[in-house]
Short mmCIF file of C-alpha atoms in Angstrom, two decimals:
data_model
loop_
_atom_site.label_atom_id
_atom_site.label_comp_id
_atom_site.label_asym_id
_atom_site.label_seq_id
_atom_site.Cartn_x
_atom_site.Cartn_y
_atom_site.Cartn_z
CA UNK A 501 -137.82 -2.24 61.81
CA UNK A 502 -141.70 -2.87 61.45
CA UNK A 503 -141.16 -6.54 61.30
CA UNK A 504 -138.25 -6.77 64.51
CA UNK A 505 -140.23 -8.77 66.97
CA UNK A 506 -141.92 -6.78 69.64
CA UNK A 507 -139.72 -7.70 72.52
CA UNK A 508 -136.20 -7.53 71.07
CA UNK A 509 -137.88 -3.67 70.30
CA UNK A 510 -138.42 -3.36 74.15
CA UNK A 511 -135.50 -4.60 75.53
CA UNK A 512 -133.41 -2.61 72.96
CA UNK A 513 -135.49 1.00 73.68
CA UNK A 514 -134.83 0.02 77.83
CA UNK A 515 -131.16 -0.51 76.50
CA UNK A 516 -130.62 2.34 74.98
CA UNK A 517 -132.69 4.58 77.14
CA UNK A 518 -130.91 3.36 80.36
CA UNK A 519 -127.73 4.41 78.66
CA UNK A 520 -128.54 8.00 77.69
CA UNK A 521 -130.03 8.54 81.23
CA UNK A 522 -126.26 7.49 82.54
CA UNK A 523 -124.08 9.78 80.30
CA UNK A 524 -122.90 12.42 82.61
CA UNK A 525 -124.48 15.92 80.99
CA UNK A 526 -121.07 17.29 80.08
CA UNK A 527 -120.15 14.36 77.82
CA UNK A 528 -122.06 17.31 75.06
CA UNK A 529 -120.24 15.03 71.91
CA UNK A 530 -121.91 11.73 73.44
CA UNK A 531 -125.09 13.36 73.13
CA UNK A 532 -124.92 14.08 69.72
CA UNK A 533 -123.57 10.59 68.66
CA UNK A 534 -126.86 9.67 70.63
CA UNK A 535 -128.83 11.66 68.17
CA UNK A 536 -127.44 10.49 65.12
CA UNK A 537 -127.66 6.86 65.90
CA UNK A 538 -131.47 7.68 67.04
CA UNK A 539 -131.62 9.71 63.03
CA UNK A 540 -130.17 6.48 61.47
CA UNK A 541 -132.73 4.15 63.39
CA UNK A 542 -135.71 6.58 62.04
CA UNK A 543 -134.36 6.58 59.14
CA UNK A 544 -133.58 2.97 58.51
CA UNK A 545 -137.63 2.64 59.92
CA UNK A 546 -139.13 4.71 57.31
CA UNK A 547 -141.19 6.85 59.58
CA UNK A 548 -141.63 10.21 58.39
CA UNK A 549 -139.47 12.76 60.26
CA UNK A 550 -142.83 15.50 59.97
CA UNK A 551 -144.62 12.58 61.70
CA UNK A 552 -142.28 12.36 64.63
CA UNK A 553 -141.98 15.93 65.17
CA UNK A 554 -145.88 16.26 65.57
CA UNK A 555 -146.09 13.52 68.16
CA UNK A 556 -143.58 15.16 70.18
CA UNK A 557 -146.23 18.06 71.43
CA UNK A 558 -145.78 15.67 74.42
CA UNK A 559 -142.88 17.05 75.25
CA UNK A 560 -143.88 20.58 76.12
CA UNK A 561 -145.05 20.55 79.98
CA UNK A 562 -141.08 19.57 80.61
CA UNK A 563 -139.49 21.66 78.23
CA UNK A 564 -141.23 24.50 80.45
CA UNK A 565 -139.40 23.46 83.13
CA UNK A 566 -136.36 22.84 81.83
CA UNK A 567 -136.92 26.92 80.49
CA UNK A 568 -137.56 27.84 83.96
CA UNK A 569 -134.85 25.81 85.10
CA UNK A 570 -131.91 28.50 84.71
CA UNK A 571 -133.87 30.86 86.66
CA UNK A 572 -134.48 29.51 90.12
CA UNK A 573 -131.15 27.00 90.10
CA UNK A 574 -128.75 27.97 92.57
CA UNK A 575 -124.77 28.62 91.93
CA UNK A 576 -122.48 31.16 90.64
CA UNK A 577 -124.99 33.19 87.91
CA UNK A 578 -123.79 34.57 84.74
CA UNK A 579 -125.13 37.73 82.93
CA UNK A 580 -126.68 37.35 79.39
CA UNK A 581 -128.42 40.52 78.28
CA UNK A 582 -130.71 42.09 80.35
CA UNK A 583 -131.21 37.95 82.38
CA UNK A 584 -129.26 36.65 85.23
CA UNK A 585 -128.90 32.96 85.04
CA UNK A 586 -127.40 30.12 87.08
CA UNK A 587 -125.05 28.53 85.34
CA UNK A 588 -125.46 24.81 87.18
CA UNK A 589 -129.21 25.42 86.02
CA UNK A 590 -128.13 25.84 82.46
CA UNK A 591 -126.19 22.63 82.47
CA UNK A 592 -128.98 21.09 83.87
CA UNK A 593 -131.94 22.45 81.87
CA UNK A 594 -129.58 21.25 78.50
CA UNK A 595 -129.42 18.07 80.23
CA UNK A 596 -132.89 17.26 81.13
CA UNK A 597 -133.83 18.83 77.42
CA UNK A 598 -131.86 16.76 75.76
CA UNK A 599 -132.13 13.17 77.56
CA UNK A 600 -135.78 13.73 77.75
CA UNK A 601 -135.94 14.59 74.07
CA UNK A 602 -133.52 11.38 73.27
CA UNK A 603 -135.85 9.21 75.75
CA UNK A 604 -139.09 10.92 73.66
CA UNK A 605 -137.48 9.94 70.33
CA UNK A 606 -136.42 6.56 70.60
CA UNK A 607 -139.79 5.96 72.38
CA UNK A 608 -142.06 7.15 69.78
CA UNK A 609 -139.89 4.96 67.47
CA UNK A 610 -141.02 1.86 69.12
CA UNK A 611 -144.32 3.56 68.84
CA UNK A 612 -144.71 4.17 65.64
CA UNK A 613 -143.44 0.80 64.57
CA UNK A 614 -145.25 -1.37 66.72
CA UNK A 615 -148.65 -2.52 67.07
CA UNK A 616 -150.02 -1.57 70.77
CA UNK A 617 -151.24 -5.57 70.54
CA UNK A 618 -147.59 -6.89 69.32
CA UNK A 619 -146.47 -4.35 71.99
CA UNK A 620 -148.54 -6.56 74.93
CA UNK A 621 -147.36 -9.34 73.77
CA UNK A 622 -143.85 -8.32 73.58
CA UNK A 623 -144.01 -7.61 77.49
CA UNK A 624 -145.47 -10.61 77.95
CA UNK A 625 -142.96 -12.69 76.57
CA UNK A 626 -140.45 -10.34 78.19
CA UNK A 627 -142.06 -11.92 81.39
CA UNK A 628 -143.89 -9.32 83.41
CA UNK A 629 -146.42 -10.50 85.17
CA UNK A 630 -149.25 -12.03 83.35
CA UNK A 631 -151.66 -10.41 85.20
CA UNK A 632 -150.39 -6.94 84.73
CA UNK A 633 -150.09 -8.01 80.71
CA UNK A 634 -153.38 -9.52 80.63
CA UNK A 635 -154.97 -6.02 82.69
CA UNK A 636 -152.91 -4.20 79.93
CA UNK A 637 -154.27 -6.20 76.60
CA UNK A 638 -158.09 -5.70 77.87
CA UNK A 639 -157.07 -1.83 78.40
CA UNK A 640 -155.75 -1.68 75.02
CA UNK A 641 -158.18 -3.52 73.23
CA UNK A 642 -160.51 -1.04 74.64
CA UNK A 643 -159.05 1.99 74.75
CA UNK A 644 -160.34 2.48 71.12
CA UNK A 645 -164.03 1.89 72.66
CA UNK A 646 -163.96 3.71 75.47
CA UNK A 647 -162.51 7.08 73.66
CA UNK A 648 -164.82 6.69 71.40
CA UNK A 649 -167.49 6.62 73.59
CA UNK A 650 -166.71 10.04 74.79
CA UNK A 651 -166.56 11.34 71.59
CA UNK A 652 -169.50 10.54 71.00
CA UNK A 653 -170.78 12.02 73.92
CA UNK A 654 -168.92 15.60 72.85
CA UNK A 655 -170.52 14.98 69.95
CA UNK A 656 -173.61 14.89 71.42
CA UNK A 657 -173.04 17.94 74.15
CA UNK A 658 -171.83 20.16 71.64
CA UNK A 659 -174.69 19.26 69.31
CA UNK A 660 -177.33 20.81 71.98
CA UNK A 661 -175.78 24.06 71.78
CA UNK A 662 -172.78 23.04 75.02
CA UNK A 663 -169.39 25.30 75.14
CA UNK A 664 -166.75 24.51 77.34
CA UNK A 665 -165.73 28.08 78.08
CA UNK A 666 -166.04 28.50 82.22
CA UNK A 667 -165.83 26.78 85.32
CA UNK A 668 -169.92 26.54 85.04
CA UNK A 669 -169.47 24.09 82.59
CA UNK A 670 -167.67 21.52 85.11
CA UNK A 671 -170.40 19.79 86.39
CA UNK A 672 -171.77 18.73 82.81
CA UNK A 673 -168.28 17.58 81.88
CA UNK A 674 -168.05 15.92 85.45
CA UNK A 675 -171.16 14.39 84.44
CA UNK A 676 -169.93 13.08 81.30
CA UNK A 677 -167.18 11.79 83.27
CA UNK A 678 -169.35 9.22 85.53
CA UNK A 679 -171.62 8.06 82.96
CA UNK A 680 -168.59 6.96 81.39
CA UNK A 681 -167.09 5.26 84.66
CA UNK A 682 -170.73 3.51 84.43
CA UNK A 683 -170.62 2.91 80.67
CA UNK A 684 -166.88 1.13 80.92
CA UNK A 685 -167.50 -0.77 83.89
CA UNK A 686 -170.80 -2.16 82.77
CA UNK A 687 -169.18 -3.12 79.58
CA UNK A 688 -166.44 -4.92 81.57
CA UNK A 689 -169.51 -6.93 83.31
CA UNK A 690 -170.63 -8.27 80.31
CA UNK A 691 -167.53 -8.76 78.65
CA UNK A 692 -165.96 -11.01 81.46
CA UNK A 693 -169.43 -12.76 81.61
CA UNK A 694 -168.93 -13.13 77.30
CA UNK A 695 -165.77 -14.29 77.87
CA UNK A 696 -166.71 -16.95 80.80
CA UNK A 697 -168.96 -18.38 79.04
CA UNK A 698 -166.79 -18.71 76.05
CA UNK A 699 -163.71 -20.59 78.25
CA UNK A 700 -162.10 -17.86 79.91
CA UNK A 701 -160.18 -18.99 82.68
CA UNK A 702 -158.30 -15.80 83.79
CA UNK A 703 -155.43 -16.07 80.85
CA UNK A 704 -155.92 -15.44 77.24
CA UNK A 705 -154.16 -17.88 74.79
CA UNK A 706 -151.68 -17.05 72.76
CA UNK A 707 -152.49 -17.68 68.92
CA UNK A 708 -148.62 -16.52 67.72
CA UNK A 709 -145.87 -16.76 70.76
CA UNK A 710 -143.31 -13.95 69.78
CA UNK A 711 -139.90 -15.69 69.07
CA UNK A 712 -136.90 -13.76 67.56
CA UNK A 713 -133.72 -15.17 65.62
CA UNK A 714 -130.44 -14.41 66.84
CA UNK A 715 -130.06 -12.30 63.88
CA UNK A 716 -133.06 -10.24 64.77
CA UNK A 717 -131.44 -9.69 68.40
CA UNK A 718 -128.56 -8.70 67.02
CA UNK A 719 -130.26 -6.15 64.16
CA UNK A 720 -132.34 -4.72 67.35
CA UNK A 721 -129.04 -5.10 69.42
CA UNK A 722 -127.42 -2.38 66.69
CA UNK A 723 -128.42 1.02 68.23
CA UNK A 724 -128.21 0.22 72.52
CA UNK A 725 -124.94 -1.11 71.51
CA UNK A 726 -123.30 1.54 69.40
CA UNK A 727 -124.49 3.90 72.51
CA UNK A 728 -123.08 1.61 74.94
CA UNK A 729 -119.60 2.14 73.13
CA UNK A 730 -120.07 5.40 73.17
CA UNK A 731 -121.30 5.60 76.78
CA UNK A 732 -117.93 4.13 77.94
CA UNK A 733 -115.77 5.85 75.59
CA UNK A 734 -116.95 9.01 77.44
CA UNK A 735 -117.24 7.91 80.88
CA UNK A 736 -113.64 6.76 80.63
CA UNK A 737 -112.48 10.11 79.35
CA UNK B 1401 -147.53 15.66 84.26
CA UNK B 1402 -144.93 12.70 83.93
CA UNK B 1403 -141.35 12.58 85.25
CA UNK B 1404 -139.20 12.29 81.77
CA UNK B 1405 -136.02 10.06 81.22
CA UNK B 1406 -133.15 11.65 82.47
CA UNK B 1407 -134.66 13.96 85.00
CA UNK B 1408 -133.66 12.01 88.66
CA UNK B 1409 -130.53 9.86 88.16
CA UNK B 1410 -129.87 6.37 87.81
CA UNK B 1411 -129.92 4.86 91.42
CA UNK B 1412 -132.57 6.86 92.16
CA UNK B 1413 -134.68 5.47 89.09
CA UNK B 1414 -133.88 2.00 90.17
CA UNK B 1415 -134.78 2.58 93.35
CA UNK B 1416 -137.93 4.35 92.52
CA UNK B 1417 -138.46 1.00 90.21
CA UNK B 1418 -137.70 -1.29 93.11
CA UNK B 1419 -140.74 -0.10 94.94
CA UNK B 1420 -142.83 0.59 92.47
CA UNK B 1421 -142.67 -3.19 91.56
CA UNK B 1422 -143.01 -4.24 95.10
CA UNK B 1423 -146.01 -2.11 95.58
CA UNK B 1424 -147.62 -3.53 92.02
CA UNK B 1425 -146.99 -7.09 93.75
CA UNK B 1426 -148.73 -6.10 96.46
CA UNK B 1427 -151.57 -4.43 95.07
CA UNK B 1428 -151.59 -7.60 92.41
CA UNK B 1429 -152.54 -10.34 95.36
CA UNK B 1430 -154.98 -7.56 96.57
CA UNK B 1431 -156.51 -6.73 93.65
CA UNK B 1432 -157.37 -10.73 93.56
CA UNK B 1433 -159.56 -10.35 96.93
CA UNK B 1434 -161.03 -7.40 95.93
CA UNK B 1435 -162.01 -8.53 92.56
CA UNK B 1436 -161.56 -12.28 92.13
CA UNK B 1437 -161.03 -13.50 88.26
CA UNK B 1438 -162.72 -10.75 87.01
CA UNK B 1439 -159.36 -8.23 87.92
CA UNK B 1440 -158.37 -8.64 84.18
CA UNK B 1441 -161.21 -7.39 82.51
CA UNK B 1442 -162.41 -5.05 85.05
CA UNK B 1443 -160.03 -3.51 85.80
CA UNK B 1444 -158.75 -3.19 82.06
CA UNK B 1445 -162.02 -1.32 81.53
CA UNK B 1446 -161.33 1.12 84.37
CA UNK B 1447 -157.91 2.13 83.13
CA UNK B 1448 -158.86 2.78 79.62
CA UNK B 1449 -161.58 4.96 81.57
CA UNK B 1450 -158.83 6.46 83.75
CA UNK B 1451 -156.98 7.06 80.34
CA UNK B 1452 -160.30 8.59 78.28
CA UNK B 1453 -160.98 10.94 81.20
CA UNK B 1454 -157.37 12.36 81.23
CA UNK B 1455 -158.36 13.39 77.92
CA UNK B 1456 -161.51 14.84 78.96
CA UNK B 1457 -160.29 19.03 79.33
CA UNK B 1458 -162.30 21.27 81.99
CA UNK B 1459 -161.58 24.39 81.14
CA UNK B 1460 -160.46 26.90 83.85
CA UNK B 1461 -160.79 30.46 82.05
CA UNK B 1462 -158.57 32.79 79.87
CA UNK B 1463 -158.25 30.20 77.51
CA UNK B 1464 -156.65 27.06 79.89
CA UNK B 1465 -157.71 24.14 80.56
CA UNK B 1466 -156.91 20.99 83.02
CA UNK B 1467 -157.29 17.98 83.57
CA UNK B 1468 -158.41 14.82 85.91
CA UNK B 1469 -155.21 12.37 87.31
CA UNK B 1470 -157.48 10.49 88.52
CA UNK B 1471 -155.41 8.74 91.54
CA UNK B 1472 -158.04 8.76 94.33
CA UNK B 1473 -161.22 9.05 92.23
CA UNK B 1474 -160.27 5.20 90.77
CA UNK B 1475 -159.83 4.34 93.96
CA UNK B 1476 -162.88 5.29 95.02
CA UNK B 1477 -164.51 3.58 92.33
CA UNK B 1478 -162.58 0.69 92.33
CA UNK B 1479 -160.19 -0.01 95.42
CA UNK B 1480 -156.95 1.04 96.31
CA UNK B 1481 -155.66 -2.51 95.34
CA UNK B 1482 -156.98 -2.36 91.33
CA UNK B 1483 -156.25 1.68 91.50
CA UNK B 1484 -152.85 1.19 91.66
CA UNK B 1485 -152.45 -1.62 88.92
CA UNK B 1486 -154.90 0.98 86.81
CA UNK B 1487 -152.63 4.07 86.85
CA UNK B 1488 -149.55 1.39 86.68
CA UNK B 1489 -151.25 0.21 83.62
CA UNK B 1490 -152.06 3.58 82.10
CA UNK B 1491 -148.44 5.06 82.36
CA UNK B 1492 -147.38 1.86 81.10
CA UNK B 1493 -149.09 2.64 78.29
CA UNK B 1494 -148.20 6.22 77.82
CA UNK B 1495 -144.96 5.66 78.49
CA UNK B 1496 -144.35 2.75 75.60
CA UNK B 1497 -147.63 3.79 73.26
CA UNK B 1498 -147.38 7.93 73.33
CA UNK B 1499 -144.14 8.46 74.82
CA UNK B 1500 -145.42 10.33 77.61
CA UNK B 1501 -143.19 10.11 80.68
CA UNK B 1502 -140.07 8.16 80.43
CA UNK B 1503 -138.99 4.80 80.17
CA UNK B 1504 -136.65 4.81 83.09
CA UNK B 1505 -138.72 6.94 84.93
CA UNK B 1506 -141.24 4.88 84.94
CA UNK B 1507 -140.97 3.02 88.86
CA UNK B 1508 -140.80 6.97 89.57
CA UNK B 1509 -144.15 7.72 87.68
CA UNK B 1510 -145.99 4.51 88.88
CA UNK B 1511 -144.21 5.12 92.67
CA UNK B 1512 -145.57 8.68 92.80
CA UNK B 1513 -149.30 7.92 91.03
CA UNK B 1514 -150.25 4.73 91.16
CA UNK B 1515 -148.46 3.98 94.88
CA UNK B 1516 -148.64 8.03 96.62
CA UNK B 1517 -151.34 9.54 95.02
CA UNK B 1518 -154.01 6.39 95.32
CA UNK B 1519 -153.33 5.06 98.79
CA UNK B 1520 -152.78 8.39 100.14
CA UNK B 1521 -156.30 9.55 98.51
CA UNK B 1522 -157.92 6.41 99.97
CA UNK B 1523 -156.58 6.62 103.44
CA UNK B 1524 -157.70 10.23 103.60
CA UNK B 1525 -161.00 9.12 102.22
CA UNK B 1526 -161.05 5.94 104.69
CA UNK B 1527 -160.27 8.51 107.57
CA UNK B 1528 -162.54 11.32 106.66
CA UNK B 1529 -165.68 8.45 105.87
CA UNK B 1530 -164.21 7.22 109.59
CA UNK B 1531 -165.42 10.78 111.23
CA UNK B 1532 -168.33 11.55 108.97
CA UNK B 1533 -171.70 9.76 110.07
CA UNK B 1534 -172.21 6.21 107.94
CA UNK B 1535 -174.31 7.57 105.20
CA UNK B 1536 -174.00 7.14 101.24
CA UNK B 1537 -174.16 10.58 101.53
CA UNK B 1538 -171.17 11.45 103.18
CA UNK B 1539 -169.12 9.22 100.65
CA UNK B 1540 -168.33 12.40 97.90
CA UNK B 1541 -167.05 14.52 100.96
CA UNK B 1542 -165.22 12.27 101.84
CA UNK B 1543 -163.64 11.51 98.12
CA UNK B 1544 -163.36 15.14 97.97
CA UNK B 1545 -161.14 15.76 100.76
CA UNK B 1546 -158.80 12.73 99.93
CA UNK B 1547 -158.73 13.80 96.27
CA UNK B 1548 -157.70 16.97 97.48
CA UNK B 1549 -154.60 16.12 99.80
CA UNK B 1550 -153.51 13.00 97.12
CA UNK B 1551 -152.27 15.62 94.90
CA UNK B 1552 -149.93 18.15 96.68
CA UNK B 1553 -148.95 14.79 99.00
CA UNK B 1554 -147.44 13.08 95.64
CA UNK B 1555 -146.27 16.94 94.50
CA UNK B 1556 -143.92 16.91 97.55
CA UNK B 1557 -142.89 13.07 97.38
CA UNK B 1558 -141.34 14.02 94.44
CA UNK B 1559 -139.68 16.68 95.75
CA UNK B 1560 -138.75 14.37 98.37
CA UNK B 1561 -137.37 12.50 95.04
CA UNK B 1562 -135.71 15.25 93.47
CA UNK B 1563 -133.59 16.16 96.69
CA UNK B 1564 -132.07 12.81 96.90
CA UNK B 1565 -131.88 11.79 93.04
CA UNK B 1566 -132.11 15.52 91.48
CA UNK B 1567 -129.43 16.35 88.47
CA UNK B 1568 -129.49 20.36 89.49
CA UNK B 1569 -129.23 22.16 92.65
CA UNK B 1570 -131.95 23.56 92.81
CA UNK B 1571 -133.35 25.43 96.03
CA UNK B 1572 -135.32 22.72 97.79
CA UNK B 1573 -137.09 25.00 99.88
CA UNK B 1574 -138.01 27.06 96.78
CA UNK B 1575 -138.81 24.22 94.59
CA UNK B 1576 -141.25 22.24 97.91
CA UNK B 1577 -143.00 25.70 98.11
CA UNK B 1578 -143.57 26.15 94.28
CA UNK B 1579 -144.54 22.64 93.90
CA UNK B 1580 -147.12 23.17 96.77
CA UNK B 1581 -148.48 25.96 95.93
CA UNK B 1582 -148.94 24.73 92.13
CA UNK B 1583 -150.76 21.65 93.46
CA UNK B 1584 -152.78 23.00 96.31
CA UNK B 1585 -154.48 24.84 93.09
CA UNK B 1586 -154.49 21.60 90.82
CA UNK B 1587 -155.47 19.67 94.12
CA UNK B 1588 -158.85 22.06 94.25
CA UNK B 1589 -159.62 21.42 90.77
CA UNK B 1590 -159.19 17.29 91.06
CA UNK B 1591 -161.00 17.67 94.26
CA UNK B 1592 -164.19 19.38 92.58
CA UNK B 1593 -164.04 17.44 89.43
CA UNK B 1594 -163.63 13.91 91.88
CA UNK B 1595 -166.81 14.93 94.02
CA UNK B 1596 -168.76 15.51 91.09
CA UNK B 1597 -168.19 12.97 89.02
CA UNK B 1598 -168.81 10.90 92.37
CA UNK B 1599 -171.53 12.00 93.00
CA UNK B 1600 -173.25 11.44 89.63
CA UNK B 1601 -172.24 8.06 89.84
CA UNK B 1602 -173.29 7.07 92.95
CA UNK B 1603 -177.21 8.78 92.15
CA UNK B 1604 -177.29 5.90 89.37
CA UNK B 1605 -175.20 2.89 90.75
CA UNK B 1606 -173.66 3.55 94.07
CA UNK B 1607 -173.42 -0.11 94.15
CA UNK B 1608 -170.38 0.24 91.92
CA UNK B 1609 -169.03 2.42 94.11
CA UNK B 1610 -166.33 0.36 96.15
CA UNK B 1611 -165.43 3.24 98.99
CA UNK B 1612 -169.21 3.42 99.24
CA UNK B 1613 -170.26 -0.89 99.87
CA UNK B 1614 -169.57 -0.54 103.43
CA UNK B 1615 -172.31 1.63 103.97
CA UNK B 1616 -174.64 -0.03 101.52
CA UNK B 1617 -174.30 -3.39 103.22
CA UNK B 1618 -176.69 -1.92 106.06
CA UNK B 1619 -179.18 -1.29 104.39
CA UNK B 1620 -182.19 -3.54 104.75
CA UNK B 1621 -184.55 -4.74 102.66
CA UNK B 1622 -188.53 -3.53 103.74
CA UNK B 1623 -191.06 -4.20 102.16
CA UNK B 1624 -193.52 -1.88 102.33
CA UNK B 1625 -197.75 -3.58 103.39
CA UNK B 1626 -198.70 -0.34 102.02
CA UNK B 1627 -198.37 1.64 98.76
CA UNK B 1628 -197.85 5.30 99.46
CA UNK B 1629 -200.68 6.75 97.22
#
């Protein structure tokens, strides 16, 4: 799956996505044939399962609302212990949990197999805009600068004796937060001049265009496919 | 905060898509004027800085902490025009690098961001600079206050969202007041952190300040006969 060009990756991970997001939420069997296609894939991928589960931490601002969910839904309520909960909310809140958890998964697949460069250049050749894609390969490239730039600067707060603890501390960090805006637009300055000088006519070149075999469209084709079967096996139930 | 896959339904994510890519065009030929051919690396630059910052945690006692979005504060610094393709291209890259908002929710994301919460912020800051008297000085009020209504403006657009495309009833007028409520408070904080930072930008190069050119234009160059001893 590391070697599936970059695009076929995309499309497939829109594909399948699009699909989940269209299952009506009481289809509950659909959902789990969703889930075991989306074990197979990471499994066929070879990225550790631990791994996965650690990068989903991005998951928990909506899994708080889907919690809440139950509570402030409207329609008919039922009693469970010592809570009274709305029963449309419940469908709902297992819904949302588990789309957005299928959506998180196959996501972090394409992730964790990709290259954010190969990535770019997948959307490029999947034809957004090239502006947008070449805005988004400069972002990238220096995405790795920039954060590192402010952690240096922690670095160098916390080194002169500066906790974070209260809302005193907010005009430091704010601080922190301009020099930076300074720092990364300067560098922008002289990169665009760098790059000017060295040819740079508004569009990078392209060293490797991204091309993909029928076979490989069909491999990446597998999984959106499978759930598409699935998808209208259920619908027409 | 990012809409997930899943939560609005499917017409309502395409439609959400349709203008976000509409708006993107938009702001694309704009970006052009305000920027020329250096839009690419520019504003590149200012969305991995958009992107650090989010990362950057202020922390608001017993043991919580928040964070900037970011919306009117890049346009601010940047124009509405290259805001918008900035927060487009940040939850772009959440969305496909960290899995941070969903794929099909992502015209929603951009629609509510990179469209609501930026040109909402700068027309608020346009008006309030409008009012307040033509001064460099009166640039961070005026990023304050449009930092401020940007958020709980794009907290009820999506509730505007929810009640067409939601997947649960829930109580709308419930679920507008929560929302408000929730970001009136997260509007103070992005309203405090935005004037800051703003302001310790524009003491060192308020010519990079875009919201603030206007005003800089009229100033005049003297030169002075005398040196003040």
């Amino acid at each position: 799956m590391h070697l599936l060009p970059a695009h076929t990756k995309i499309a497939a991970l829109l594909c399948f996505v699009l699909v989940v997001v269209a299952t009506p939420a009481q289809a509950t069997w659909a959902f789990a044939v969703y889930a075991a296609l989306l074990v197979v894939a990471v499994r066929a991928s070879g990225v550790p399962f631990g791994y996965m589960g650690r990068r989903m931490v991005v998951e928990v601002p909506f899994v708080l609302f889907a919690v809440l969910m139950p509570f402030v839904a409207a329609g008919p309520r039922v009693h469970w212990g010592p809570l009274s909960l709305s029963e449309p909310g419940l469908l709902g809140a297992r819904g949302l949990l588990v789309k957005g958890t299928l959506g998180v998964v196959a996501s972090l697949l394409l992730a964790s197999t990709t290259e954010p460069s190969d990535v770019v250049a997948g959307l490029d050749r999947l034809r957004l805009p090239h502006q947008l894609v070449e805005i988004m390969s400069f972002m990238v490239r220096y995405l790795e600068v920039v954060t590192g730039e402010l952690a240096r600067m922690k670095v160098a707060r916390e080194s002169r004796g500066f906790r974070p603890r209260s809302l005193g501390s907010w005009p430091v960090l704010a601080s922190t937060a301009g020099a930076l805006f300074i720092r990364s637009y300067e560098r922008g300055e002289r990169i665009h001049l760098a790059m000017v000088s060295r040819g740079y006519t508004g569009r990078l070149p392209v060293a490797h265009p991204l091309s993909a075999s029928v076979a490989q469209w069909r491999l990446a084709a597998t999984v959106p496919a499978a759930a598409l079967v699935t998808f209208l096996v259920a619908v027409s139930r | 905060m990012h809409v997930p896959d899943g939560f609005l339904d499917v017409p309502t994510s395409i439609g959400t898509g349709v203008v976000a890519a509409t708006g993107v065009a938009l702001a694309l030929r704009g970006a052009r004027r305000e920027l020329d051919d250096r839009t690419a690396p520019l504003v590149g630059l200012v969305a991995a800085f958009i992107f650090a910052t989010q990362m950057l945690n202020f922390p608001v006692g017993v043991g919580t902490s928040g964070h900037l979005l970011g919306g009117a504060l890049a346009a601010v610094l940047a124009g509405p025009c290259s805001a918008t393709l900035c927060l487009c291209v940040v939850l772009l890259v959440q969305a496909l690098l960290f899995a941070d908002g969903g794929l099909t929710a992502l015209g929603t994301n951009v629609t509510l961001m990179g469209l609501v919460g930026v040109w909402v912020g700068w027309s608020v800051f346009r008006g309030a600079q409008s009012i307040l008297p033509r001064r460099v000085s009166s640039v961070v009020p005026a990023g304050v206050v449009g930092a401020f209504v940007s958020v709980p403006v794009a907290a009820l657009a999506f509730v505007l969202l929810y009640a067409v495309g939601g997947r649960t009833q829930l109580p709308l007028e419930s679920l507008a007041v929560a929302m408000l409520g929730w970001h009136l408070l997260i509007g103070v904080g992005e309203a405090v952190i935005t004037g800051l930072a703003l302001s310790a930008i524009l003491a060192v190069r308020p010519d990079l300040v875009y919201g603030a050119r206007r005003v800089l234009q009229r100033r005049e160059l003297t030169i002075r006969e005398q040196v003040p001893a």
